[in-house]
Amino acid sequence: MLPPALLLGTAFPLLIASVARGRRGLGRSVGSLYFVNTIGAILGSTLAGFALLPLLGVQTLMAALAACSLAIGAVFILRFAPSASRRHVVGLAAVASLLGLLLPAWPAKTLNSTQWLYFGHPRHFHRVVFTHEDVHGGFTSVIETDFKDGTTKRTLLTNGKFQGDDTTQMNAQRGFAHVPMLLTPNLGKALIIGLGTGVTAGELARYDWERIEVAELAPGMVEAARDWFSHVNGDVLRKDPRVQVR
């Protein structure tokens, strides 16, 4: 993180220095630069977050933005740098941009190893069966682990973080539904915040609720629960019309 932070911190003062030639008009030049920078920051974050990220994905977007930054840098080098060094620097920028766009896709198994998340030994599993990337939840995935007795454990992850599974965490996921029922006299409407594997929603649907609403942020989580954990949640998202996911 240190080199990008240093370069980003250096870029704006250098840009100010490039436009501020002499005292006359200094305030107008710097003010105009700050104005353009602020507008660019607003439009850039909005465009990247709501349009480019869903369209391209994180890796492709990062590579494309890096290439754009190199191109902008090359333009400034052509404008201000000594002529002897221009050709070499622009050539390096072009090669770096091309290499960035040709990088292989990030390996899903490495992203889900969680060694970088929990700062311990990497999680052991055999395969990634589902991945979904969106702005709301990031990188949602389902992994499977085979055991010697012939059983398979299926685990739901968000950005490598554990969200639930179909074996060891089943009692906890069921308990989230059954324990509150001990204190609930009115079976009108129920609200579940966070879908997860859908097991809690499936257990709550065993009771005579009139309506069950689930608030979930990530579309990928809904897809994972519906398609990969229906064997433990009773396929509640398809079969029970009382259950509505929002």
XYZ file of N, CA and C in Angstrom, residues 32-187:
468
model
N -9.645 26.343 -9.851
C -10.210 25.569 -10.955
C -9.780 24.107 -10.881
N -8.515 23.896 -10.494
C -8.008 22.526 -10.382
C -8.731 21.768 -9.273
N -8.926 22.426 -8.131
C -9.661 21.787 -7.041
C -11.109 21.499 -7.450
N -11.701 22.411 -8.199
C -13.084 22.221 -8.664
C -13.179 20.984 -9.559
N -12.283 20.885 -10.529
C -12.297 19.741 -11.433
C -12.020 18.446 -10.669
N -11.094 18.506 -9.705
C -10.765 17.324 -8.913
C -11.970 16.850 -8.102
N -12.689 17.787 -7.508
C -13.862 17.428 -6.707
C -14.959 16.823 -7.571
N -15.247 17.446 -8.710
C -16.250 16.909 -9.627
C -15.831 15.516 -10.116
N -14.557 15.379 -10.433
C -14.054 14.077 -10.882
C -14.188 13.006 -9.822
N -13.921 13.373 -8.554
C -14.049 12.401 -7.467
C -15.496 11.943 -7.296
N -16.435 12.886 -7.399
C -17.857 12.542 -7.257
C -18.316 11.666 -8.418
N -18.024 12.111 -9.648
C -18.453 11.346 -10.808
C -17.745 9.995 -10.884
N -16.464 9.981 -10.522
C -15.704 8.738 -10.593
C -16.218 7.683 -9.637
N -16.467 8.069 -8.391
C -16.964 7.093 -7.419
C -18.360 6.617 -7.782
N -19.196 7.527 -8.288
C -20.557 7.150 -8.684
C -20.543 6.221 -9.883
N -19.776 6.597 -10.900
C -19.711 5.791 -12.114
C -19.090 4.422 -11.846
N -17.999 4.405 -11.073
C -17.340 3.131 -10.791
C -18.223 2.219 -9.947
N -18.849 2.778 -8.904
C -19.618 1.946 -7.992
C -20.911 1.415 -8.559
N -21.598 2.245 -9.355
C -22.938 1.864 -9.804
C -23.000 1.386 -11.250
N -21.957 1.624 -12.036
C -22.004 1.231 -13.447
C -20.845 0.314 -13.830
N -19.617 0.773 -13.641
C -18.468 0.020 -14.129
C -18.197 -1.246 -13.320
N -18.336 -1.167 -12.004
C -18.056 -2.342 -11.183
C -19.011 -3.495 -11.473
N -20.325 -3.253 -11.542
C -21.210 -4.365 -11.914
C -20.958 -4.878 -13.331
N -20.538 -3.993 -14.228
C -20.339 -4.379 -15.618
C -19.050 -5.153 -15.826
N -17.956 -4.708 -15.212
C -16.644 -5.271 -15.489
C -16.126 -6.217 -14.408
N -16.578 -6.028 -13.169
C -15.993 -6.793 -12.074
C -14.779 -6.085 -11.509
N -14.374 -6.489 -10.321
C -13.310 -5.785 -9.610
C -11.983 -5.860 -10.359
N -11.576 -7.059 -10.772
C -10.250 -7.209 -11.369
C -10.115 -6.439 -12.679
N -11.075 -6.603 -13.575
C -11.001 -5.912 -14.862
C -11.068 -4.406 -14.673
N -11.913 -3.950 -13.741
C -12.021 -2.513 -13.498
C -10.718 -1.947 -12.954
N -10.086 -2.653 -12.020
C -8.813 -2.182 -11.471
C -7.747 -2.100 -12.556
N -7.696 -3.112 -13.429
C -6.710 -3.105 -14.513
C -6.989 -1.965 -15.486
N -8.278 -1.743 -15.798
C -8.635 -0.669 -16.732
C -8.305 0.699 -16.149
N -8.599 0.905 -14.862
C -8.298 2.192 -14.234
C -6.796 2.415 -14.127
N -6.053 1.338 -13.869
C -4.592 1.468 -13.832
C -4.054 1.858 -15.205
N -4.623 1.255 -16.254
C -4.198 1.598 -17.605
C -4.527 3.052 -17.924
N -5.704 3.515 -17.496
C -6.069 4.921 -17.712
C -5.108 5.855 -16.972
N -4.755 5.495 -15.754
C -3.823 6.319 -14.988
C -2.461 6.392 -15.676
N -2.004 5.248 -16.195
C -0.734 5.248 -16.917
C -0.821 6.101 -18.179
N -1.962 6.041 -18.858
C -2.126 6.843 -20.064
C -2.105 8.333 -19.744
N -2.793 8.715 -18.657
C -2.789 10.127 -18.253
C -1.378 10.571 -17.878
N -0.664 9.687 -17.157
C 0.714 9.998 -16.809
C 1.594 10.168 -18.029
N 1.348 9.314 -19.034
C 2.133 9.419 -20.273
C 1.886 10.748 -20.978
N 0.626 11.211 -20.937
C 0.294 12.498 -21.554
C 1.063 13.634 -20.871
N 1.118 13.599 -19.554
C 1.833 14.646 -18.831
C 3.334 14.571 -19.073
N 3.842 13.345 -19.218
C 5.273 13.204 -19.512
C 5.590 13.788 -20.881
N 4.726 13.505 -21.849
C 4.928 14.070 -23.185
C 4.860 15.595 -23.170
N 4.077 16.115 -22.226
C 3.887 17.579 -22.168
C 5.031 18.270 -21.444
N 5.549 17.639 -20.378
C 6.473 18.366 -19.511
C 7.878 17.765 -19.426
N 8.019 16.463 -19.692
C 9.324 15.817 -19.471
C 10.300 16.178 -20.592
N 11.620 16.078 -20.325
C 12.612 16.285 -21.390
C 12.391 15.290 -22.525
N 12.647 15.734 -23.738
C 12.347 14.914 -24.918
C 13.116 13.601 -24.927
N 14.316 13.570 -24.332
C 15.141 12.360 -24.370
C 14.503 11.197 -23.622
N 13.751 11.500 -22.570
C 13.199 10.419 -21.746
C 11.754 10.077 -22.080
N 11.126 10.866 -22.967
C 9.696 10.666 -23.224
C 9.402 9.302 -23.832
N 10.147 8.939 -24.851
C 9.842 7.718 -25.586
C 9.938 6.485 -24.696
N 10.965 6.433 -23.847
C 11.156 5.261 -22.992
C 10.030 5.147 -21.961
N 9.674 6.268 -21.343
C 8.646 6.241 -20.305
C 7.285 5.882 -20.887
N 6.945 6.467 -22.012
C 5.668 6.160 -22.653
C 5.625 4.691 -23.081
N 6.730 4.180 -23.571
C 6.784 2.764 -23.940
C 6.568 1.852 -22.751
N 7.196 2.187 -21.639
C 7.005 1.389 -20.419
C 5.552 1.446 -19.955
N 4.941 2.622 -20.041
C 3.538 2.755 -19.642
C 2.633 1.899 -20.522
N 2.908 1.865 -21.820
C 2.105 1.060 -22.745
C 2.254 -0.426 -22.451
N 3.477 -0.862 -22.195
C 3.716 -2.272 -21.874
C 3.039 -2.653 -20.556
N 3.144 -1.783 -19.542
C 2.521 -2.058 -18.254
C 1.003 -2.146 -18.379
N 0.410 -1.264 -19.179
C -1.041 -1.298 -19.391
C -1.463 -2.595 -20.051
N -0.719 -3.019 -21.050
C -1.051 -4.249 -21.761
C -0.929 -5.459 -20.839
N 0.140 -5.502 -20.045
C 0.317 -6.623 -19.118
C -0.802 -6.674 -18.089
N -1.228 -5.485 -17.610
C -2.294 -5.445 -16.626
C -3.607 -5.988 -17.162
N -3.896 -5.677 -18.422
C -5.151 -6.136 -19.032
C -5.099 -7.611 -19.415
N -3.893 -8.175 -19.541
C -3.745 -9.574 -19.927
C -3.520 -10.507 -18.751
N -3.572 -9.972 -17.540
C -3.369 -10.823 -16.367
C -4.440 -11.901 -16.288
N -4.089 -13.108 -15.850
C -5.107 -14.158 -15.709
C -6.094 -13.809 -14.603
N -7.250 -14.431 -14.646
C -8.293 -14.175 -13.652
C -7.814 -14.584 -12.263
N -8.263 -13.858 -11.251
C -7.925 -14.218 -9.883
C -8.449 -15.616 -9.570
N -7.628 -16.503 -9.019
C -8.094 -17.866 -8.721
C -9.083 -17.870 -7.556
N -10.264 -18.424 -7.798
C -11.310 -18.434 -6.774
C -10.883 -19.236 -5.543
N -10.109 -20.291 -5.746
C -9.704 -21.115 -4.603
C -8.766 -20.345 -3.678
N -7.884 -19.550 -4.253
C -6.979 -18.750 -3.433
C -7.732 -17.666 -2.680
N -8.702 -17.025 -3.339
C -9.489 -15.982 -2.682
C -10.269 -16.528 -1.492
N -10.642 -17.801 -1.544
C -11.436 -18.394 -0.480
C -10.613 -19.146 0.551
N -9.289 -19.090 0.453
C -8.453 -19.798 1.418
C -8.484 -19.134 2.788
N -8.815 -17.836 2.843
C -9.000 -17.034 4.059
C -7.735 -16.891 4.900
N -6.592 -17.269 4.381
C -5.352 -17.082 5.146
C -5.100 -15.610 5.411
N -5.459 -14.773 4.450
C -5.255 -13.331 4.577
C -6.322 -12.680 5.448
N -7.417 -13.418 5.718
C -8.532 -12.856 6.469
C -8.442 -13.176 7.955
N -8.167 -14.441 8.256
C -8.118 -14.859 9.656
C -6.688 -14.975 10.193
N -5.706 -14.699 9.337
C -4.290 -14.649 9.755
C -3.841 -15.933 10.435
N -4.224 -17.053 9.850
C -3.801 -18.352 10.353
C -3.543 -19.282 9.190
N -3.737 -20.561 9.426
C -3.564 -21.528 8.351
C -4.699 -21.392 7.336
N -4.407 -21.568 6.063
C -5.463 -21.445 5.055
C -6.530 -22.518 5.224
N -7.760 -22.171 4.902
C -8.856 -23.132 5.000
C -8.652 -24.249 3.994
N -8.852 -25.470 4.446
C -8.701 -26.622 3.562
C -10.058 -26.990 2.978
N -10.146 -27.005 1.676
C -11.355 -27.461 0.996
C -10.951 -27.963 -0.384
N -11.887 -28.622 -1.050
C -11.542 -29.291 -2.303
C -11.939 -28.528 -3.561
N -13.040 -27.792 -3.539
C -13.467 -27.130 -4.774
C -14.384 -25.952 -4.472
N -14.420 -25.031 -5.415
C -15.347 -23.901 -5.391
C -16.456 -24.215 -6.392
N -17.698 -24.296 -5.935
C -18.798 -24.698 -6.811
C -19.646 -23.515 -7.263
N -19.491 -22.363 -6.603
C -20.308 -21.208 -6.963
C -19.581 -19.935 -6.592
N -19.584 -18.963 -7.497
C -19.059 -17.627 -7.200
C -19.998 -16.597 -7.806
N -20.122 -15.483 -7.118
C -20.956 -14.388 -7.611
C -20.366 -13.090 -7.076
N -20.158 -12.149 -7.977
C -19.595 -10.857 -7.590
C -20.622 -9.757 -7.833
N -20.884 -8.948 -6.835
C -21.769 -7.802 -7.010
C -21.311 -6.671 -6.099
N -21.847 -5.491 -6.345
C -21.442 -4.307 -5.586
C -21.879 -4.424 -4.133
N -23.010 -5.050 -3.898
C -23.614 -5.043 -2.567
C -22.890 -5.961 -1.588
N -22.536 -7.159 -2.025
C -21.934 -8.131 -1.118
C -20.507 -8.483 -1.429
N -19.980 -7.996 -2.549
C -18.613 -8.344 -2.903
C -18.559 -9.709 -3.575
N -17.728 -10.590 -3.028
C -17.453 -11.893 -3.627
C -18.122 -12.982 -2.793
N -19.279 -13.458 -3.256
C -20.006 -14.531 -2.569
C -19.642 -15.855 -3.215
N -19.364 -16.865 -2.411
C -18.948 -18.150 -2.968
C -19.414 -19.299 -2.088
N -19.494 -20.469 -2.710
C -19.827 -21.715 -2.014
C -18.702 -22.698 -2.291
N -18.150 -23.268 -1.225
C -17.056 -24.233 -1.358
C -17.496 -25.581 -0.802
N -16.841 -26.630 -1.249
C -17.150 -27.983 -0.778
C -15.895 -28.673 -0.283
N -16.064 -29.446 0.796
C -14.975 -30.213 1.382
C -15.416 -31.662 1.515
N -14.643 -32.583 0.966
C -14.951 -34.011 1.046
C -14.251 -34.643 2.248
N -14.939 -35.584 2.893
C -14.378 -36.286 4.040
C -14.222 -37.771 3.728
N -13.410 -38.443 4.521
C -13.088 -39.845 4.268
C -14.300 -40.762 4.399
N -15.299 -40.340 5.183
C -16.481 -41.188 5.352
C -17.469 -41.046 4.199
N -17.072 -40.277 3.162
C -17.920 -40.128 1.993
C -18.852 -38.935 2.028
N -18.880 -38.198 3.136
C -19.740 -37.023 3.251
C -19.043 -35.795 2.671
N -19.837 -34.809 2.335
C -19.332 -33.555 1.786
C -19.925 -32.392 2.559
N -19.074 -31.461 2.961
C -19.511 -30.264 3.676
C -19.541 -29.089 2.708
N -20.651 -28.374 2.701
C -20.822 -27.214 1.840
C -20.848 -25.953 2.698
N -20.033 -24.960 2.348
C -19.869 -23.758 3.169
C -20.112 -22.516 2.326
N -20.799 -21.548 2.928
C -21.093 -20.275 2.280
C -20.146 -19.210 2.807
N -19.522 -18.458 1.886
C -18.547 -17.434 2.255
C -18.887 -16.112 1.571
N -18.578 -15.021 2.247
C -18.649 -13.693 1.645
C -17.285 -13.040 1.794
N -16.629 -12.780 0.653
C -15.266 -12.230 0.675
C -14.340 -13.076 1.542
N -14.548 -14.388 1.498
C -13.743 -15.316 2.262
C -14.196 -15.515 3.699
N -15.162 -14.727 4.166
C -15.620 -14.819 5.551
C -16.771 -15.811 5.658
N -16.710 -16.623 6.700
C -17.711 -17.675 6.914
C -19.093 -17.076 7.170
N -20.103 -17.638 6.489
C -21.485 -17.208 6.670
C -22.396 -18.337 7.130
N -22.000 -19.570 6.892
C -22.828 -20.706 7.294
C -22.442 -21.945 6.514
N -22.920 -23.101 6.964
C -22.669 -24.338 6.241
C -23.852 -25.286 6.429
N -23.715 -26.495 5.911
C -24.814 -27.463 6.001
C -24.512 -28.609 6.957
N -23.526 -28.400 7.868
C -23.178 -29.466 8.821
C -23.021 -28.899 10.238
N -21.829 -28.429 10.569
C -21.512 -28.087 11.960
C -22.297 -26.901 12.499
N -22.724 -25.982 11.645
C -23.413 -24.780 12.107
C -24.934 -24.879 12.039
N -25.441 -26.048 11.739
C -26.882 -26.197 11.563
C -27.660 -25.883 12.836
N -27.162 -26.327 13.994
C -27.887 -26.069 15.249
C -28.000 -24.577 15.533
N -26.930 -23.837 15.266
C -26.961 -22.391 15.495
C -27.947 -21.718 14.548
N -27.924 -22.121 13.283
C -28.817 -21.508 12.304
C -30.279 -21.815 12.619
N -30.538 -23.016 13.122
C -31.910 -23.360 13.524
C -32.314 -22.615 14.790
N -31.353 -22.475 15.689
C -31.646 -21.795 16.949
C -32.058 -20.353 16.775
N -31.515 -19.708 15.732
C -31.907 -18.318 15.469
C -33.403 -18.193 15.205
N -34.026 -19.275 14.759
C -35.470 -19.255 14.516
C -36.246 -19.745 15.735
N -35.806 -20.832 16.361
C -36.609 -21.480 17.407
C -36.560 -20.755 18.748
N -35.404 -20.204 19.112
C -35.306 -19.537 20.414
C -36.229 -18.320 20.512
N -36.273 -17.413 19.502
C -37.226 -16.294 19.595
C -38.689 -16.743 19.630
N -38.978 -17.917 19.073
C -40.356 -18.401 19.078
C -40.864 -18.676 20.490
N -39.959 -18.901 21.433
C -40.360 -19.133 22.823
C -40.987 -17.894 23.439
N -40.715 -16.718 22.855
C -41.187 -15.452 23.417
C -42.129 -14.723 22.472
N -42.651 -15.415 21.466
C -43.463 -14.761 20.437
C -44.911 -15.248 20.506
N -45.818 -14.429 21.055
C -47.218 -14.862 21.135
C -48.001 -14.634 19.840
N -47.558 -13.679 19.020
C -48.332 -13.304 17.842
C -47.623 -13.764 16.575
N -48.275 -14.641 15.811
C -47.680 -15.163 14.580
C -48.259 -14.441 13.365
